[in-house]
Coordinates of C-alpha atoms in Angstrom, one line a residue:
M30 CA -21.3 -0.2 9.0
L31 CA -23.6 -2.9 10.6
G32 CA -24.2 -0.6 13.6
G33 CA -25.3 2.2 11.3
V34 CA -27.7 -0.1 9.4
A35 CA -29.2 -1.3 12.7
G36 CA -29.7 2.2 14.0
V37 CA -31.5 3.3 10.8
V38 CA -33.8 0.2 11.0
W39 CA -34.5 0.9 14.6
L40 CA -35.5 4.5 13.7
V41 CA -37.9 3.6 10.8
L42 CA -39.3 0.5 12.4
P43 CA -42.2 2.3 14.2
V44 CA -43.3 3.9 10.9
M45 CA -43.1 0.6 9.1
T46 CA -45.3 -1.2 11.8
S47 CA -47.9 1.6 12.4
V48 CA -51.5 1.1 11.0
T49 CA -54.3 3.5 10.2
Q50 CA -56.9 3.7 12.9
D51 CA -60.1 5.7 13.4
P52 CA -59.9 8.8 15.4
V53 CA -60.6 8.4 19.0
P54 CA -62.7 10.7 21.1
V55 CA -61.1 13.4 23.2
A56 CA -60.3 12.1 26.6
D57 CA -60.5 14.0 29.8
G58 CA -57.5 15.8 31.4
G59 CA -56.2 12.8 33.2
A60 CA -56.1 10.8 30.1
V61 CA -54.2 13.5 28.2
A62 CA -51.6 13.7 30.9
A63 CA -51.1 10.0 30.8
A64 CA -50.7 10.2 27.0
R65 CA -48.1 12.9 27.3
A66 CA -46.1 10.9 29.8
A67 CA -46.3 8.0 27.4
D68 CA -45.0 10.2 24.5
G69 CA -42.1 11.3 26.6
A70 CA -41.1 7.8 27.4
A71 CA -41.3 7.0 23.6
A72 CA -39.0 9.9 22.8
T73 CA -36.3 8.4 25.0
D74 CA -36.4 5.3 22.9
Y75 CA -34.6 7.3 20.1
V76 CA -31.5 8.1 22.1
L77 CA -29.8 4.7 21.8
P78 CA -30.1 4.3 18.0
L79 CA -28.9 7.8 17.4
L80 CA -25.8 7.1 19.5
A81 CA -25.3 3.9 17.6
V82 CA -25.4 5.8 14.3
A83 CA -23.0 8.4 15.5
V84 CA -20.5 5.8 16.8
A85 CA -20.8 3.8 13.6
G86 CA -20.1 6.9 11.5
A87 CA -17.0 7.8 13.6
L88 CA -15.6 4.3 13.3
G89 CA -16.3 4.2 9.5
G90 CA -14.5 7.5 9.0
Y91 CA -11.5 6.3 11.0
G92 CA -11.3 3.1 9.0
Y93 CA -11.5 5.0 5.7
V94 CA -8.6 7.3 6.7
R95 CA -6.5 4.4 7.7
R96 CA -7.1 2.6 4.4
I97 CA -6.1 5.6 2.5
R98 CA -2.9 6.0 4.4
R99 CA -2.0 2.3 3.9
A100 CA -2.7 2.5 0.2
R101 CA -0.3 5.5 -0.1
S102 CA 2.6 3.8 1.7
R103 CA 2.1 0.2 0.4
T104 CA 4.8 -1.2 -1.8
T105 CA 3.7 -4.8 -2.2
P106 CA 3.5 -6.2 -5.7
G107 CA 0.2 -5.7 -7.5
V108 CA -0.6 -2.5 -5.6
L109 CA 0.1 0.7 -7.4
S110 CA 1.9 3.4 -5.5
P111 CA 2.4 7.0 -6.5
A112 CA 5.3 7.4 -9.0
P113 CA 8.5 8.7 -7.4
P114 CA 9.3 12.3 -8.2
A115 CA 11.4 12.7 -11.4
P116 CA 15.1 13.6 -10.6
T117 CA 16.0 17.3 -11.0
P118 CA 18.7 18.3 -13.6
A119 CA 21.0 18.9 -10.7
D120 CA 20.4 15.4 -9.3
A121 CA 21.0 13.8 -12.7
E122 CA 24.2 15.7 -13.1
R123 CA 25.4 14.6 -9.7
Q124 CA 24.6 11.0 -10.6
A125 CA 26.5 11.3 -13.9
R126 CA 29.6 12.8 -12.1
A127 CA 29.6 10.0 -9.5
S128 CA 29.3 7.4 -12.2
L129 CA 32.2 8.8 -14.1
V130 CA 34.4 8.9 -11.0
L131 CA 33.5 5.4 -9.9
A132 CA 34.0 3.9 -13.4
D133 CA 37.4 5.7 -13.8
D134 CA 38.5 4.4 -10.4
C135 CA 37.5 0.9 -11.3
V136 CA 39.4 1.1 -14.6
R137 CA 42.5 2.5 -12.9
T138 CA 42.5 -0.1 -10.1
S139 CA 41.9 -2.9 -12.6
R140 CA 44.8 -1.7 -14.7
E141 CA 47.1 -1.7 -11.7
A142 CA 46.0 -5.2 -10.7
L143 CA 46.8 -6.5 -14.2
G144 CA 50.4 -5.4 -13.5
Y145 CA 50.7 -8.5 -11.3
V146 CA 48.8 -11.1 -13.2
E147 CA 48.6 -12.1 -16.9
A148 CA 45.0 -12.7 -17.6
T149 CA 44.0 -12.5 -21.2
S150 CA 40.2 -12.3 -20.7
A151 CA 40.6 -9.7 -18.0
E152 CA 42.8 -7.6 -20.3
R153 CA 40.1 -7.8 -23.0
A154 CA 37.5 -6.7 -20.5
L155 CA 39.7 -3.8 -19.4
R156 CA 40.0 -2.6 -23.0
A157 CA 36.3 -2.8 -23.5
A158 CA 35.7 -0.9 -20.2
E159 CA 38.2 1.7 -21.3
T160 CA 36.3 2.2 -24.6
E161 CA 33.0 2.6 -22.7
L162 CA 34.5 5.0 -20.3
T163 CA 36.1 7.1 -23.1
A164 CA 32.6 7.4 -24.7
A165 CA 31.0 8.4 -21.4
F166 CA 33.6 11.1 -20.9
A167 CA 33.1 12.4 -24.5
I168 CA 29.3 12.6 -23.9
W169 CA 29.9 14.5 -20.6
R170 CA 32.4 16.9 -22.3
R171 CA 29.8 17.8 -25.0
Y172 CA 27.2 18.1 -22.3
E173 CA 29.4 20.6 -20.4
E174 CA 29.9 22.6 -23.6
G175 CA 26.1 22.9 -24.0
V176 CA 25.5 20.1 -26.6
P177 CA 22.7 19.2 -26.9
A178 CA 20.9 22.4 -26.1
D179 CA 17.3 21.2 -25.6
D180 CA 16.2 19.9 -22.2
A181 CA 15.2 16.4 -23.4
G182 CA 18.4 15.9 -25.2
R183 CA 20.4 17.0 -22.2
R184 CA 18.5 14.5 -20.0
Q185 CA 19.2 11.8 -22.5
A186 CA 22.9 12.7 -22.6
L187 CA 23.2 12.2 -18.8
V188 CA 21.4 8.9 -19.1
G189 CA 24.0 7.9 -21.7
V190 CA 26.8 8.9 -19.4
V191 CA 25.4 6.7 -16.6
G192 CA 24.7 3.9 -19.0
R193 CA 28.1 3.8 -20.5
C194 CA 29.7 3.9 -17.0
A195 CA 27.5 1.0 -15.9
E196 CA 28.5 -1.0 -19.0
A197 CA 32.2 -0.4 -18.2
G198 CA 31.7 -1.6 -14.7
R199 CA 29.7 -4.6 -15.9
Q200 CA 32.6 -5.6 -18.2
L201 CA 35.0 -5.5 -15.3
D202 CA 32.7 -7.3 -12.9
A203 CA 32.2 -10.1 -15.3
E204 CA 35.9 -11.0 -15.3
A205 CA 36.5 -10.4 -11.6
A206 CA 36.1 -14.0 -10.5
G207 CA 38.3 -15.2 -13.4
F208 CA 41.0 -12.7 -12.4
D209 CA 40.9 -13.9 -8.8
A210 CA 41.4 -17.4 -9.9
E211 CA 44.4 -16.5 -12.0
W212 CA 45.8 -14.3 -9.2
E213 CA 45.5 -17.1 -6.6
A214 CA 47.1 -19.6 -8.9
G215 CA 50.4 -17.5 -9.1
E216 CA 53.1 -16.7 -6.6
V217 CA 51.5 -13.4 -5.7
L218 CA 53.4 -12.8 -2.5
A219 CA 56.8 -13.4 -4.1
A220 CA 55.9 -11.2 -7.1
A221 CA 54.8 -8.4 -4.8
E222 CA 57.9 -8.7 -2.7
G223 CA 60.2 -8.7 -5.7
R224 CA 58.6 -5.6 -7.2
F225 CA 58.8 -3.9 -3.8
R226 CA 62.5 -4.6 -3.5
R227 CA 63.2 -3.3 -7.0
L228 CA 61.4 -0.1 -6.3
A229 CA 63.1 0.4 -2.9
G230 CA 66.4 0.0 -4.6
R231 CA 65.5 2.8 -7.1
T232 CA 64.5 5.5 -4.7
G233 CA 68.0 6.8 -4.1
G234 CA 68.8 7.0 -7.8
V235 CA 65.5 8.7 -8.6
A236 CA 66.0 11.3 -5.8
A237 CA 69.5 12.0 -7.2
A238 CA 68.0 12.5 -10.7
L239 CA 65.4 14.9 -9.4
A240 CA 68.0 16.9 -7.6
G241 CA 70.3 17.0 -10.7
A242 CA 67.4 18.2 -12.9
G243 CA 66.5 20.9 -10.4
E244 CA 70.1 22.2 -10.3
R245 CA 70.4 22.1 -14.1
Y246 CA 67.1 23.5 -15.2
G247 CA 65.8 25.3 -12.1
A248 CA 63.1 24.7 -9.5
A249 CA 60.2 25.6 -11.9
A250 CA 61.2 22.9 -14.3
V251 CA 60.7 20.1 -11.7
A252 CA 57.9 21.7 -9.6
S253 CA 55.3 19.2 -10.9
V254 CA 57.1 16.3 -9.3
V255 CA 58.5 17.8 -6.1
G256 CA 57.6 15.5 -3.2
Y257 CA 57.1 12.5 -5.4
V258 CA 60.1 10.6 -4.0
E259 CA 58.9 11.2 -0.4
Q260 CA 55.4 10.0 -1.3
A261 CA 56.8 6.9 -3.0
K262 CA 58.8 6.1 0.1
D263 CA 55.6 6.5 2.2
R264 CA 53.8 4.0 0.0
L265 CA 56.7 1.6 0.3
V266 CA 56.6 1.9 4.1
F267 CA 52.9 1.0 3.9
A268 CA 53.7 -1.9 1.6
T269 CA 56.2 -3.2 4.0
A270 CA 53.6 -3.4 6.8
Q271 CA 51.1 -5.1 4.5
L272 CA 53.6 -7.7 3.2
N273 CA 54.4 -8.5 6.8
R274 CA 50.7 -8.9 7.5
A275 CA 50.3 -11.2 4.5
R276 CA 53.2 -13.4 5.8
Q277 CA 51.7 -13.6 9.2
S278 CA 48.2 -14.4 7.8
A279 CA 49.7 -17.1 5.6
D280 CA 51.5 -18.7 8.6
S281 CA 48.2 -18.7 10.6
G282 CA 46.1 -20.0 7.8
D283 CA 44.1 -16.7 7.5
G284 CA 43.3 -16.7 3.8
D285 CA 41.3 -13.5 3.8
G286 CA 43.9 -11.7 5.7
F287 CA 46.6 -12.9 3.3
R288 CA 44.7 -11.7 0.2
R289 CA 44.0 -8.3 1.7
G290 CA 47.6 -7.9 2.8
V291 CA 49.1 -8.8 -0.5
R292 CA 46.6 -6.7 -2.6
A293 CA 47.1 -3.7 -0.3
A294 CA 50.8 -4.1 -0.8
E295 CA 50.3 -4.4 -4.5
G296 CA 48.3 -1.2 -4.6
A297 CA 50.9 0.8 -2.6
V298 CA 53.8 -0.6 -4.7
A299 CA 51.9 0.2 -8.0
Q300 CA 51.5 3.8 -7.0
A301 CA 55.0 4.1 -5.7
A302 CA 56.1 3.0 -9.2
V303 CA 53.9 5.7 -10.8
L304 CA 55.5 8.3 -8.7
L305 CA 59.1 7.2 -9.3
D306 CA 58.5 6.6 -13.0
G307 CA 57.0 10.2 -13.2
V308 CA 60.2 11.7 -11.8
E309 CA 62.5 9.7 -14.1
R310 CA 60.2 10.5 -17.1
L311 CA 60.3 14.2 -16.4
A312 CA 64.1 14.2 -16.1
E313 CA 64.4 12.5 -19.5
E314 CA 61.8 14.8 -21.1
L315 CA 63.8 17.8 -19.8
R316 CA 67.0 16.5 -21.4
T317 CA 65.2 15.8 -24.7
A318 CA 63.5 19.2 -24.7
A319 CA 66.8 21.0 -23.9
A320 CA 68.3 19.3 -27.0
L321 CA 65.4 20.4 -29.2
V322 CA 65.1 24.0 -28.1
P323 CA 67.9 25.5 -30.2
A324 CA 66.7 23.7 -33.3
A325 CA 63.1 24.7 -32.6
L326 CA 64.2 28.3 -32.3
T327 CA 66.0 28.2 -35.7
G328 CA 63.1 26.4 -37.3
A329 CA 60.6 28.9 -35.9
E330 CA 62.6 31.9 -37.1
A331 CA 62.8 30.4 -40.6
E332 CA 59.0 29.8 -40.6
L333 CA 58.3 33.3 -39.6
A334 CA 60.5 34.6 -42.3
G335 CA 58.6 32.6 -44.8
L336 CA 55.2 33.9 -43.4
R337 CA 56.0 37.6 -43.7
G338 CA 53.6 39.1 -46.0
T339 CA 51.0 36.4 -45.5
A340 CA 50.4 36.5 -41.8
L341 CA 49.0 39.5 -39.9
P342 CA 51.8 41.8 -38.7
P343 CA 50.6 41.9 -35.1
R344 CA 50.9 38.1 -34.9
L345 CA 54.3 38.1 -36.4
A346 CA 55.4 40.8 -34.0
H347 CA 54.2 38.8 -31.0
A348 CA 55.9 35.6 -32.3
D349 CA 59.2 37.6 -32.8
A350 CA 59.0 38.8 -29.2
V351 CA 58.3 35.3 -27.8
L352 CA 61.2 33.8 -29.7
A353 CA 63.5 36.6 -28.6
G354 CA 62.5 36.0 -25.0
V355 CA 63.2 32.2 -25.3
R356 CA 66.6 32.8 -26.9
A357 CA 67.5 35.2 -24.1
E358 CA 66.6 32.5 -21.5
V359 CA 68.6 29.8 -23.3
T360 CA 71.7 31.9 -23.3
G361 CA 71.2 33.4 -19.9
G362 CA 71.5 30.3 -17.7
R363 CA 69.0 27.9 -16.1
Y364 CA 65.6 27.6 -17.8
D365 CA 62.7 25.2 -18.2
P366 CA 63.2 23.6 -21.7
L367 CA 59.7 22.1 -21.8
D368 CA 58.1 25.5 -21.2
A369 CA 60.5 27.1 -23.7
L370 CA 59.3 24.5 -26.4
R371 CA 55.7 25.2 -25.5
R372 CA 56.1 28.9 -26.0
V373 CA 57.9 28.5 -29.3
A374 CA 55.3 26.1 -30.7
R375 CA 52.4 28.3 -29.6
A376 CA 54.1 31.4 -31.0
V377 CA 54.5 29.9 -34.5
E378 CA 51.0 28.2 -34.3
G379 CA 49.5 31.6 -33.8
T380 CA 50.8 32.7 -37.2
G381 CA 49.5 29.6 -38.9
G382 CA 52.7 27.6 -39.0
G383 CA 54.5 25.0 -36.9
R384 CA 52.7 21.9 -38.3
A385 CA 55.8 20.0 -39.4
G386 CA 59.5 19.5 -38.6
V387 CA 61.2 20.1 -35.3
I388 CA 58.5 22.5 -34.0
A389 CA 55.8 19.8 -34.4
A390 CA 58.1 17.3 -32.6
G391 CA 58.6 19.7 -29.8
A392 CA 54.9 20.3 -29.5
G393 CA 54.3 16.5 -29.3
L394 CA 56.9 16.1 -26.6
V395 CA 55.3 18.9 -24.5
A396 CA 51.8 17.4 -24.9
R397 CA 53.1 13.9 -23.9
S398 CA 54.8 15.4 -20.8
A399 CA 51.7 17.3 -19.7
L400 CA 49.5 14.2 -20.3
G401 CA 51.8 12.0 -18.3
A402 CA 52.0 14.5 -15.4
A403 CA 48.3 15.0 -15.2
D404 CA 47.5 11.3 -15.4
D405 CA 50.0 10.5 -12.7
F406 CA 48.6 13.1 -10.4
V407 CA 45.0 12.0 -10.9
G408 CA 45.9 8.4 -10.4
T409 CA 47.8 8.9 -7.2
H410 CA 45.2 11.4 -5.8
R411 CA 42.1 9.8 -7.1
G412 CA 40.4 9.7 -3.8
A413 CA 39.8 13.4 -4.0
V414 CA 39.7 14.2 -7.7
G415 CA 36.3 14.9 -9.3
A416 CA 34.7 14.2 -12.7
E417 CA 35.7 17.5 -14.3
A418 CA 39.5 17.0 -14.1
R419 CA 39.1 13.4 -15.3
A420 CA 36.9 14.4 -18.2
L421 CA 39.5 17.0 -19.3
L422 CA 42.2 14.4 -19.1
A423 CA 40.2 11.9 -21.2
A424 CA 39.6 14.6 -23.8
A425 CA 43.3 15.5 -23.9
R426 CA 44.2 11.9 -24.8
G427 CA 42.6 12.1 -28.2
A428 CA 43.4 15.8 -29.0
A429 CA 46.0 17.4 -31.2
P430 CA 49.3 18.2 -29.5
A431 CA 48.5 21.9 -28.8
D432 CA 45.0 21.1 -27.5
A433 CA 46.2 18.0 -25.6
D434 CA 48.8 20.2 -23.7
R435 CA 46.2 22.8 -22.8
L436 CA 43.6 20.3 -21.7
A437 CA 46.0 18.2 -19.7
R438 CA 47.4 21.2 -17.9
K439 CA 43.9 22.4 -17.1
A440 CA 43.0 18.9 -15.8
R441 CA 46.1 18.9 -13.5
E442 CA 45.0 22.4 -12.2
L443 CA 41.5 21.2 -11.4
A444 CA 42.8 18.0 -9.8
E445 CA 45.1 20.0 -7.6
R446 CA 42.1 22.2 -6.7
D447 CA 40.1 19.2 -5.7
V448 CA 42.8 17.8 -3.5
R449 CA 43.2 21.2 -1.8
A450 CA 39.4 21.3 -1.2
H451 CA 39.5 17.8 0.2
G452 CA 42.3 18.6 2.6
N453 CA 46.1 18.6 2.5
P454 CA 47.1 15.1 3.7
F455 CA 50.5 16.4 4.8
T456 CA 49.0 18.9 7.3
G457 CA 46.8 16.3 8.9
E458 CA 43.5 17.9 7.8
A459 CA 42.5 14.7 6.0
A460 CA 44.6 12.2 7.8
H461 CA 42.9 9.0 8.8
G462 CA 46.0 6.9 9.7
S463 CA 49.0 7.4 11.9
G464 CA 52.0 9.5 10.9
V465 CA 52.7 10.8 7.4
A466 CA 52.2 7.4 5.7
G467 CA 48.9 7.0 7.4
A468 CA 47.8 10.4 6.2
V469 CA 49.0 9.8 2.7
L470 CA 47.3 6.4 2.5
G471 CA 44.2 7.4 4.4
G472 CA 42.1 7.8 1.2
V473 CA 43.1 11.2 0.0
L474 CA 45.8 10.0 -2.3
L475 CA 45.0 6.4 -2.9
G476 CA 41.2 6.4 -2.7
E477 CA 41.0 2.6 -2.6
E478 CA 40.5 1.5 1.0
G479 CA 40.0 -1.9 2.3
N480 CA 40.3 -3.3 5.8
G481 CA 43.2 -1.3 7.1
G482 CA 44.5 0.1 3.9
P483 CA 44.1 0.4 0.1
V484 CA 43.2 -2.8 -1.7
V485 CA 43.8 -3.1 -5.4
A486 CA 41.8 -5.7 -7.3
F487 CA 40.4 -6.2 -10.7
G488 CA 36.7 -5.5 -11.0
G489 CA 33.8 -3.0 -11.3
P490 CA 31.4 -1.4 -8.8
E491 CA 29.8 -4.7 -7.9
S492 CA 33.0 -6.6 -7.1
R493 CA 35.5 -4.0 -6.1
G494 CA 34.6 -4.3 -2.4
R495 CA 34.8 -8.0 -2.2
L496 CA 38.1 -7.9 -0.2
G497 CA 37.2 -5.0 2.0

């Protein structure tokens, strides 16, 4: 800028300093030549200021461009930068899904951790987080169903999902330190080893119960828990290694290694318990359902008889055919009593009946069985299960029996699809460890990895990685 000003002053200085003089007489030829030479010399005096102006202009333009670029990229306080682009609807949906999965994982992990420690404040925080998560899933379900319909309302719904999930995590994070204090004050290693030994002693009996149920009711009746005993054994093998690691860390004074080892063992033992409990629960449900089926058939036939003349004939004809098929299965050999109850309840429901008595009891048993099976699968495979399956499962928990059964079965179907898409751990496609146990525990099934394995601890998103 100074160079430009100096150049301009230099150019206009002769004009400013010239004075008016009288005309001079014409000189001879020699004088004219001398004057022309003098004028040429004066013209060369303009070259330097013109160059100075050009250089100053170039430097000024370069400085201006640099200032503009710095202003656009500057993020220091007090300097406004362009607003970030608004997230697209697809980005907002992805954020909501991720929030749901993370919050659900935190709630499940915290619930497992509370199986080892009695902490009243942590239990209250878990209940509060579960309430927030249930509300978030409800908002998400309505969103998926198209409610609200307007764009602004849908954006606000996604904000609500993320906000509810964040509040659930905050509730858990607030009690993480208190839980750790309670956990460390107890005999955590002894408790984990005791629970491990009890589960290890159960595996043989659970395997026998599964085999007996398969022989009595057929392979289809126990298909939902096939492989559970083997998966539980894999987790117990992993727990053995982690308990040994915790013992060694305790002997060497490695407090962090001790905590990670015990909590990894706790996580594996907790999930082994889910698997073994699921097998035993199904075997008991099959026995209960088998006892209910004959009474449900009799009750359904009586209801249909009372509905003739009030219900549509095609519906009655369909219900009659379903009941006849179930009765043929019951008298023909092995059959799935839970599926038989499901079909009887649905057949009568289609005619407007089945709301009381043994049929309602059968529908409730079927719904509880489907809910338990879906929840077990999502919990033990949560490293691969997405938001859709979890949302359906959450909706099933508060639904009427018929709807709960349908939603839970759909949730299980979607969860299995997610696991297949992630990779089958038993074929090595998603294995990150060594051997079958390493594949099972490599994140596909447990989904809670710490330093060398799954770590289970109470807490939300901000505190869940404190032991990793």
